[in-house]
mmCIF file of C-alpha atoms in Angstrom:
data_model
loop_
_atom_site.group_PDB
_atom_site.id
_atom_site.type_symbol
_atom_site.label_atom_id
_atom_site.label_comp_id
_atom_site.label_asym_id
_atom_site.label_seq_id
_atom_site.Cartn_x
_atom_site.Cartn_y
_atom_site.Cartn_z
ATOM 1 C CA GLY A 1 12.549 -23.444 47.970
ATOM 2 C CA GLN A 2 12.467 -27.127 48.694
ATOM 3 C CA GLN A 3 9.164 -28.517 49.926
ATOM 4 C CA VAL A 4 8.601 -31.833 51.648
ATOM 5 C CA MET A 5 5.049 -33.101 51.792
ATOM 6 C CA GLN A 6 3.971 -35.882 54.112
ATOM 7 C CA ILE A 7 0.722 -37.846 54.101
ATOM 8 C CA PRO A 8 -1.523 -38.665 55.781
ATOM 9 C CA GLN A 9 -1.644 -35.995 58.476
ATOM 10 C CA TYR A 10 -3.470 -38.342 60.867
ATOM 11 C CA GLN A 11 -3.833 -42.113 60.876
ATOM 12 C CA HIS A 12 -6.037 -44.080 63.237
ATOM 13 C CA VAL A 13 -5.387 -47.812 63.406
ATOM 14 C CA GLN A 14 -6.406 -50.694 65.589
ATOM 15 C CA GLU A 15 -3.565 -52.225 67.556
ATOM 16 C CA GLY A 16 -2.018 -54.958 65.443
ATOM 17 C CA GLU A 17 -2.810 -53.291 62.104
ATOM 18 C CA ASP A 18 -0.096 -52.000 59.793
ATOM 19 C CA PHE A 19 0.702 -48.311 59.251
ATOM 20 C CA THR A 20 2.416 -46.419 56.441
ATOM 21 C CA THR A 21 3.400 -42.770 56.066
ATOM 22 C CA TYR A 22 4.625 -41.264 52.806
ATOM 23 C CA CYS A 23 6.985 -38.414 52.136
ATOM 24 C CA ASN A 24 7.385 -36.571 48.801
ATOM 25 C CA SER A 25 9.852 -33.864 47.868
ATOM 26 C CA SER A 26 9.544 -31.207 45.180
ATOM 27 C CA THR A 27 13.249 -31.661 44.411
ATOM 28 C CA THR A 28 15.744 -34.520 44.312
ATOM 29 C CA LEU A 29 17.121 -35.216 47.764
ATOM 30 C CA SER A 30 20.657 -36.101 48.779
ATOM 31 C CA ASN A 31 19.408 -37.856 51.907
ATOM 32 C CA ILE A 32 16.299 -38.332 53.989
ATOM 33 C CA GLN A 33 15.986 -38.792 57.717
ATOM 34 C CA TRP A 34 13.068 -40.056 59.802
ATOM 35 C CA TYR A 35 12.231 -38.939 63.339
ATOM 36 C CA LYS A 36 9.628 -39.927 65.922
ATOM 37 C CA GLN A 37 8.118 -37.528 68.436
ATOM 38 C CA ARG A 38 6.110 -38.957 71.326
ATOM 39 C CA PRO A 39 3.269 -36.801 72.713
ATOM 40 C CA GLY A 40 4.773 -34.039 74.845
ATOM 41 C CA GLY A 41 8.304 -34.999 73.814
ATOM 42 C CA HIS A 42 10.958 -34.008 71.340
ATOM 43 C CA PRO A 43 11.893 -35.614 68.001
ATOM 44 C CA VAL A 44 14.185 -38.617 68.171
ATOM 45 C CA PHE A 45 16.210 -39.801 65.189
ATOM 46 C CA LEU A 46 15.182 -43.140 63.704
ATOM 47 C CA ILE A 47 17.201 -43.585 60.513
ATOM 48 C CA GLN A 48 18.866 -41.967 57.504
ATOM 49 C CA LEU A 49 18.640 -43.121 53.871
ATOM 50 C CA VAL A 50 21.094 -41.882 51.234
ATOM 51 C CA LYS A 51 21.075 -44.324 48.312
ATOM 52 C CA SER A 52 18.565 -44.538 45.491
ATOM 53 C CA GLY A 53 16.158 -47.433 46.123
ATOM 54 C CA GLU A 54 17.545 -48.064 49.598
ATOM 55 C CA VAL A 55 15.511 -50.178 52.016
ATOM 56 C CA LYS A 56 16.344 -50.432 55.714
ATOM 57 C CA LYS A 57 14.605 -52.348 58.480
ATOM 58 C CA GLN A 58 14.471 -51.852 62.216
ATOM 59 C CA LYS A 59 12.452 -54.675 63.785
ATOM 60 C CA ARG A 60 8.847 -53.900 62.728
ATOM 61 C CA LEU A 61 9.789 -50.666 60.897
ATOM 62 C CA THR A 62 10.702 -50.636 57.193
ATOM 63 C CA PHE A 63 12.079 -47.501 55.530
ATOM 64 C CA GLN A 64 12.341 -46.985 51.768
ATOM 65 C CA PHE A 65 13.964 -44.314 49.604
ATOM 66 C CA GLY A 66 12.610 -44.004 46.081
ATOM 67 C CA GLU A 67 14.608 -44.687 42.944
ATOM 68 C CA ALA A 68 14.433 -41.024 41.939
ATOM 69 C CA LYS A 69 15.347 -39.918 45.483
ATOM 70 C CA LYS A 70 12.238 -37.747 45.670
ATOM 71 C CA ASN A 71 10.056 -39.896 47.885
ATOM 72 C CA SER A 72 10.281 -42.112 50.925
ATOM 73 C CA SER A 73 8.043 -44.210 53.119
ATOM 74 C CA LEU A 74 7.938 -45.645 56.614
ATOM 75 C CA HIS A 75 5.935 -48.818 57.196
ATOM 76 C CA ILE A 76 5.185 -50.284 60.613
ATOM 77 C CA THR A 77 3.999 -53.881 60.783
ATOM 78 C CA ALA A 78 1.576 -54.955 63.515
ATOM 79 C CA THR A 79 1.427 -51.674 65.414
ATOM 80 C CA GLN A 80 1.741 -51.591 69.183
ATOM 81 C CA THR A 81 0.663 -48.912 71.657
ATOM 82 C CA THR A 82 4.310 -47.909 72.026
ATOM 83 C CA ASP A 83 4.282 -46.786 68.374
ATOM 84 C CA VAL A 84 1.984 -43.851 69.190
ATOM 85 C CA GLY A 85 3.446 -40.491 68.204
ATOM 86 C CA THR A 86 4.209 -38.258 65.255
ATOM 87 C CA TYR A 87 6.557 -39.465 62.542
ATOM 88 C CA PHE A 88 8.491 -36.849 60.584
ATOM 89 C CA CYS A 89 10.574 -37.145 57.468
ATOM 90 C CA ALA A 90 13.304 -34.579 56.818
ATOM 91 C CA GLY A 91 15.006 -34.119 53.483
ATOM 92 C CA GLY A 92 18.355 -32.641 52.567
ATOM 93 C CA SER A 93 19.211 -31.252 49.127
ATOM 94 C CA GLY A 94 22.987 -31.350 49.414
ATOM 95 C CA GLY A 95 23.272 -27.590 49.636
ATOM 96 C CA ALA A 96 23.666 -25.226 52.560
ATOM 97 C CA ASP A 97 19.953 -24.947 53.288
ATOM 98 C CA GLY A 98 19.761 -27.570 56.014
ATOM 99 C CA LEU A 99 17.037 -30.159 56.400
ATOM 100 C CA THR A 100 13.416 -29.528 55.452
ATOM 101 C CA PHE A 101 10.922 -31.339 57.641
ATOM 102 C CA GLY A 102 7.547 -32.631 56.546
ATOM 103 C CA LYS A 103 4.530 -31.723 58.668
ATOM 104 C CA GLY A 104 4.452 -35.193 60.171
ATOM 105 C CA THR A 105 1.949 -38.034 60.440
ATOM 106 C CA HIS A 106 0.196 -38.457 63.768
ATOM 107 C CA LEU A 107 -0.292 -42.152 64.528
ATOM 108 C CA ILE A 108 -3.175 -42.887 66.872
ATOM 109 C CA ILE A 109 -3.646 -46.474 68.015
ATOM 110 C CA GLN A 110 -6.881 -47.838 69.392
ATOM 111 C CA PRO A 111 -6.451 -50.850 71.656
ATOM 112 C CA ASP C 1 25.333 -37.386 81.012
ATOM 113 C CA GLY C 2 25.773 -36.051 77.506
ATOM 114 C CA GLY C 3 22.979 -34.187 75.841
ATOM 115 C CA ILE C 4 21.236 -30.938 75.013
ATOM 116 C CA THR C 5 19.559 -28.776 77.596
ATOM 117 C CA GLN C 6 17.051 -26.032 77.005
ATOM 118 C CA SER C 7 15.767 -23.694 79.632
ATOM 119 C CA PRO C 8 13.275 -22.841 80.766
ATOM 120 C CA LYS C 9 10.676 -25.470 79.804
ATOM 121 C CA TYR C 10 7.837 -22.929 79.923
ATOM 122 C CA LEU C 11 8.233 -19.193 79.386
ATOM 123 C CA PHE C 12 5.695 -16.405 79.523
ATOM 124 C CA ARG C 13 6.325 -12.914 78.227
ATOM 125 C CA LYS C 14 4.363 -9.785 77.572
ATOM 126 C CA GLU C 15 3.880 -8.615 74.026
ATOM 127 C CA GLY C 16 6.634 -6.246 72.902
ATOM 128 C CA GLN C 17 9.367 -7.759 75.077
ATOM 129 C CA ASN C 18 12.427 -9.507 73.718
ATOM 130 C CA VAL C 19 13.138 -12.925 75.208
ATOM 131 C CA THR C 20 16.204 -15.185 74.973
ATOM 132 C CA LEU C 21 15.930 -18.967 74.954
ATOM 133 C CA SER C 22 18.900 -20.968 76.154
ATOM 134 C CA CYS C 23 20.417 -24.006 74.414
ATOM 135 C CA GLU C 24 23.512 -25.795 75.687
ATOM 136 C CA GLN C 25 25.099 -29.054 74.491
ATOM 137 C CA ASN C 26 27.982 -31.134 75.824
ATOM 138 C CA LEU C 27 28.116 -33.563 72.887
ATOM 139 C CA ASN C 28 31.046 -31.708 71.287
ATOM 140 C CA HIS C 29 28.912 -31.162 68.182
ATOM 141 C CA ASP C 30 29.926 -28.509 65.693
ATOM 142 C CA ALA C 31 26.465 -27.859 64.237
ATOM 143 C CA MET C 32 23.480 -26.465 66.121
ATOM 144 C CA TYR C 33 19.945 -25.562 65.004
ATOM 145 C CA TRP C 34 16.800 -23.816 66.141
ATOM 146 C CA TYR C 35 13.365 -24.951 65.034
ATOM 147 C CA ARG C 36 9.891 -23.682 65.678
ATOM 148 C CA GLN C 37 7.002 -26.126 65.994
ATOM 149 C CA ASP C 38 3.369 -25.082 65.669
ATOM 150 C CA PRO C 39 0.395 -27.467 65.728
ATOM 151 C CA GLY C 40 0.010 -29.089 62.317
ATOM 152 C CA GLN C 41 3.069 -27.301 60.905
ATOM 153 C CA GLY C 42 5.882 -29.700 61.632
ATOM 154 C CA LEU C 43 9.323 -28.252 62.344
ATOM 155 C CA ARG C 44 10.464 -25.078 60.620
ATOM 156 C CA LEU C 45 14.116 -24.043 60.660
ATOM 157 C CA ILE C 46 14.849 -20.633 62.152
ATOM 158 C CA TYR C 47 18.661 -20.478 62.222
ATOM 159 C CA TYR C 48 21.546 -22.892 62.131
ATOM 160 C CA SER C 49 25.252 -22.740 62.825
ATOM 161 C CA GLN C 50 27.924 -25.107 61.582
ATOM 162 C CA ILE C 51 30.832 -23.475 63.395
ATOM 163 C CA VAL C 52 31.527 -20.978 66.158
ATOM 164 C CA ASN C 53 30.996 -17.326 65.190
ATOM 165 C CA ASP C 54 29.067 -18.273 62.053
ATOM 166 C CA PHE C 55 25.364 -18.916 61.442
ATOM 167 C CA GLN C 56 22.845 -18.952 58.607
ATOM 168 C CA LYS C 57 19.204 -18.002 58.323
ATOM 169 C CA GLY C 58 16.671 -20.763 57.932
ATOM 170 C CA ASP C 59 13.206 -20.558 56.412
ATOM 171 C CA ILE C 60 11.628 -18.312 59.068
ATOM 172 C CA ALA C 61 14.440 -16.136 60.482
ATOM 173 C CA GLU C 62 12.519 -12.840 60.497
ATOM 174 C CA GLY C 63 12.018 -11.537 64.038
ATOM 175 C CA TYR C 64 14.693 -13.817 65.511
ATOM 176 C CA SER C 65 18.399 -13.442 66.232
ATOM 177 C CA VAL C 66 21.128 -15.839 67.381
ATOM 178 C CA SER C 67 24.744 -15.876 68.464
ATOM 179 C CA ARG C 68 27.370 -18.628 68.529
ATOM 180 C CA GLU C 69 30.225 -17.383 70.690
ATOM 181 C CA LYS C 70 30.958 -20.809 72.153
ATOM 182 C CA LYS C 71 30.729 -24.269 70.630
ATOM 183 C CA GLU C 72 28.474 -25.435 73.462
ATOM 184 C CA SER C 73 25.933 -22.621 73.347
ATOM 185 C CA PHE C 74 23.481 -21.305 70.748
ATOM 186 C CA PRO C 75 20.980 -18.888 72.339
ATOM 187 C CA LEU C 76 17.941 -17.693 70.401
ATOM 188 C CA THR C 77 16.414 -14.249 70.934
ATOM 189 C CA VAL C 78 12.776 -13.788 69.999
ATOM 190 C CA THR C 79 12.422 -10.087 69.322
ATOM 191 C CA SER C 80 9.379 -7.852 69.448
ATOM 192 C CA ALA C 81 9.461 -7.855 65.636
ATOM 193 C CA GLN C 82 8.299 -11.473 65.565
ATOM 194 C CA LYS C 83 4.577 -11.114 64.908
ATOM 195 C CA ASN C 84 3.387 -14.434 66.291
ATOM 196 C CA PRO C 85 6.001 -15.709 68.754
ATOM 197 C CA THR C 86 3.855 -18.127 70.765
ATOM 198 C CA ALA C 87 5.161 -21.599 69.844
ATOM 199 C CA PHE C 88 7.242 -24.586 70.905
ATOM 200 C CA TYR C 89 10.956 -23.986 70.242
ATOM 201 C CA LEU C 90 13.351 -26.867 69.732
ATOM 202 C CA CYS C 91 17.127 -26.743 69.690
ATOM 203 C CA ALA C 92 19.176 -29.504 68.066
ATOM 204 C CA SER C 93 22.801 -30.362 67.376
ATOM 205 C CA SER C 94 24.715 -32.714 65.112
ATOM 206 C CA ILE C 95 28.237 -33.727 64.166
ATOM 207 C CA ALA C 96 29.846 -31.558 61.511
ATOM 208 C CA SER C 97 26.947 -30.870 59.158
ATOM 209 C CA VAL C 98 23.227 -31.020 58.528
ATOM 210 C CA TYR C 99 23.633 -34.478 56.987
ATOM 211 C CA ASN C 100 24.156 -36.249 60.255
ATOM 212 C CA GLU C 101 21.672 -37.334 62.893
ATOM 213 C CA GLN C 102 20.238 -34.413 64.827
ATOM 214 C CA PHE C 103 19.865 -34.654 68.603
ATOM 215 C CA PHE C 104 17.054 -32.541 70.011
ATOM 216 C CA GLY C 105 16.675 -30.821 73.353
ATOM 217 C CA PRO C 106 13.445 -31.044 75.373
ATOM 218 C CA GLY C 107 12.136 -27.742 73.992
ATOM 219 C CA THR C 108 10.858 -24.457 75.403
ATOM 220 C CA ARG C 109 7.194 -23.568 75.163
ATOM 221 C CA LEU C 110 6.938 -19.782 74.796
ATOM 222 C CA THR C 111 3.663 -18.012 75.395
ATOM 223 C CA VAL C 112 3.376 -14.307 74.669
ATOM 224 C CA LEU C 113 0.481 -12.651 76.466
#
């Protein structure tokens, strides 16, 4: 079945540094979604990408979908303590199998 | 307030007992999902339902059962056949299909003693 791999598993940064998490699928995706889960909380939807090469921005967050629609990335510029949490990507293949989530990247910020 | 509720937040059961986790939504969403979250494993799909009285197995359905008798409700039963049931269980819903934003409930942390 479809596999979605996400790296790194953990990322420690100093406040103000940039952060990037990468997502790679074993198959071509029809869409990819990104979620954020704060410690002790539940995942919250951030964005969805559907077009090849698509780039979307939300303030300090930049999301990209690869040309081949098999990879994606989330980049945060100048991290803040409010960015702490786990970031998940979730890919869809266009079939009836639902979304497949990556294992997530835990972002830890040191003040 | 619109949203998804899961109850209870914490649940303890003895090994060998079946247990049912509640999930209710008032968002008028057609699709509902159950995920299991273990440390370092991300979210794994157990079951999902796109319409009342219909549901499909996800990646890890063995040892679980669901029902979808009402649009608002999608209870999950963890049976004694599930070999390692201790985990954090998340319910979610979305409009129409899996290709829309999923809204998650607060989760139920199940511990089997």
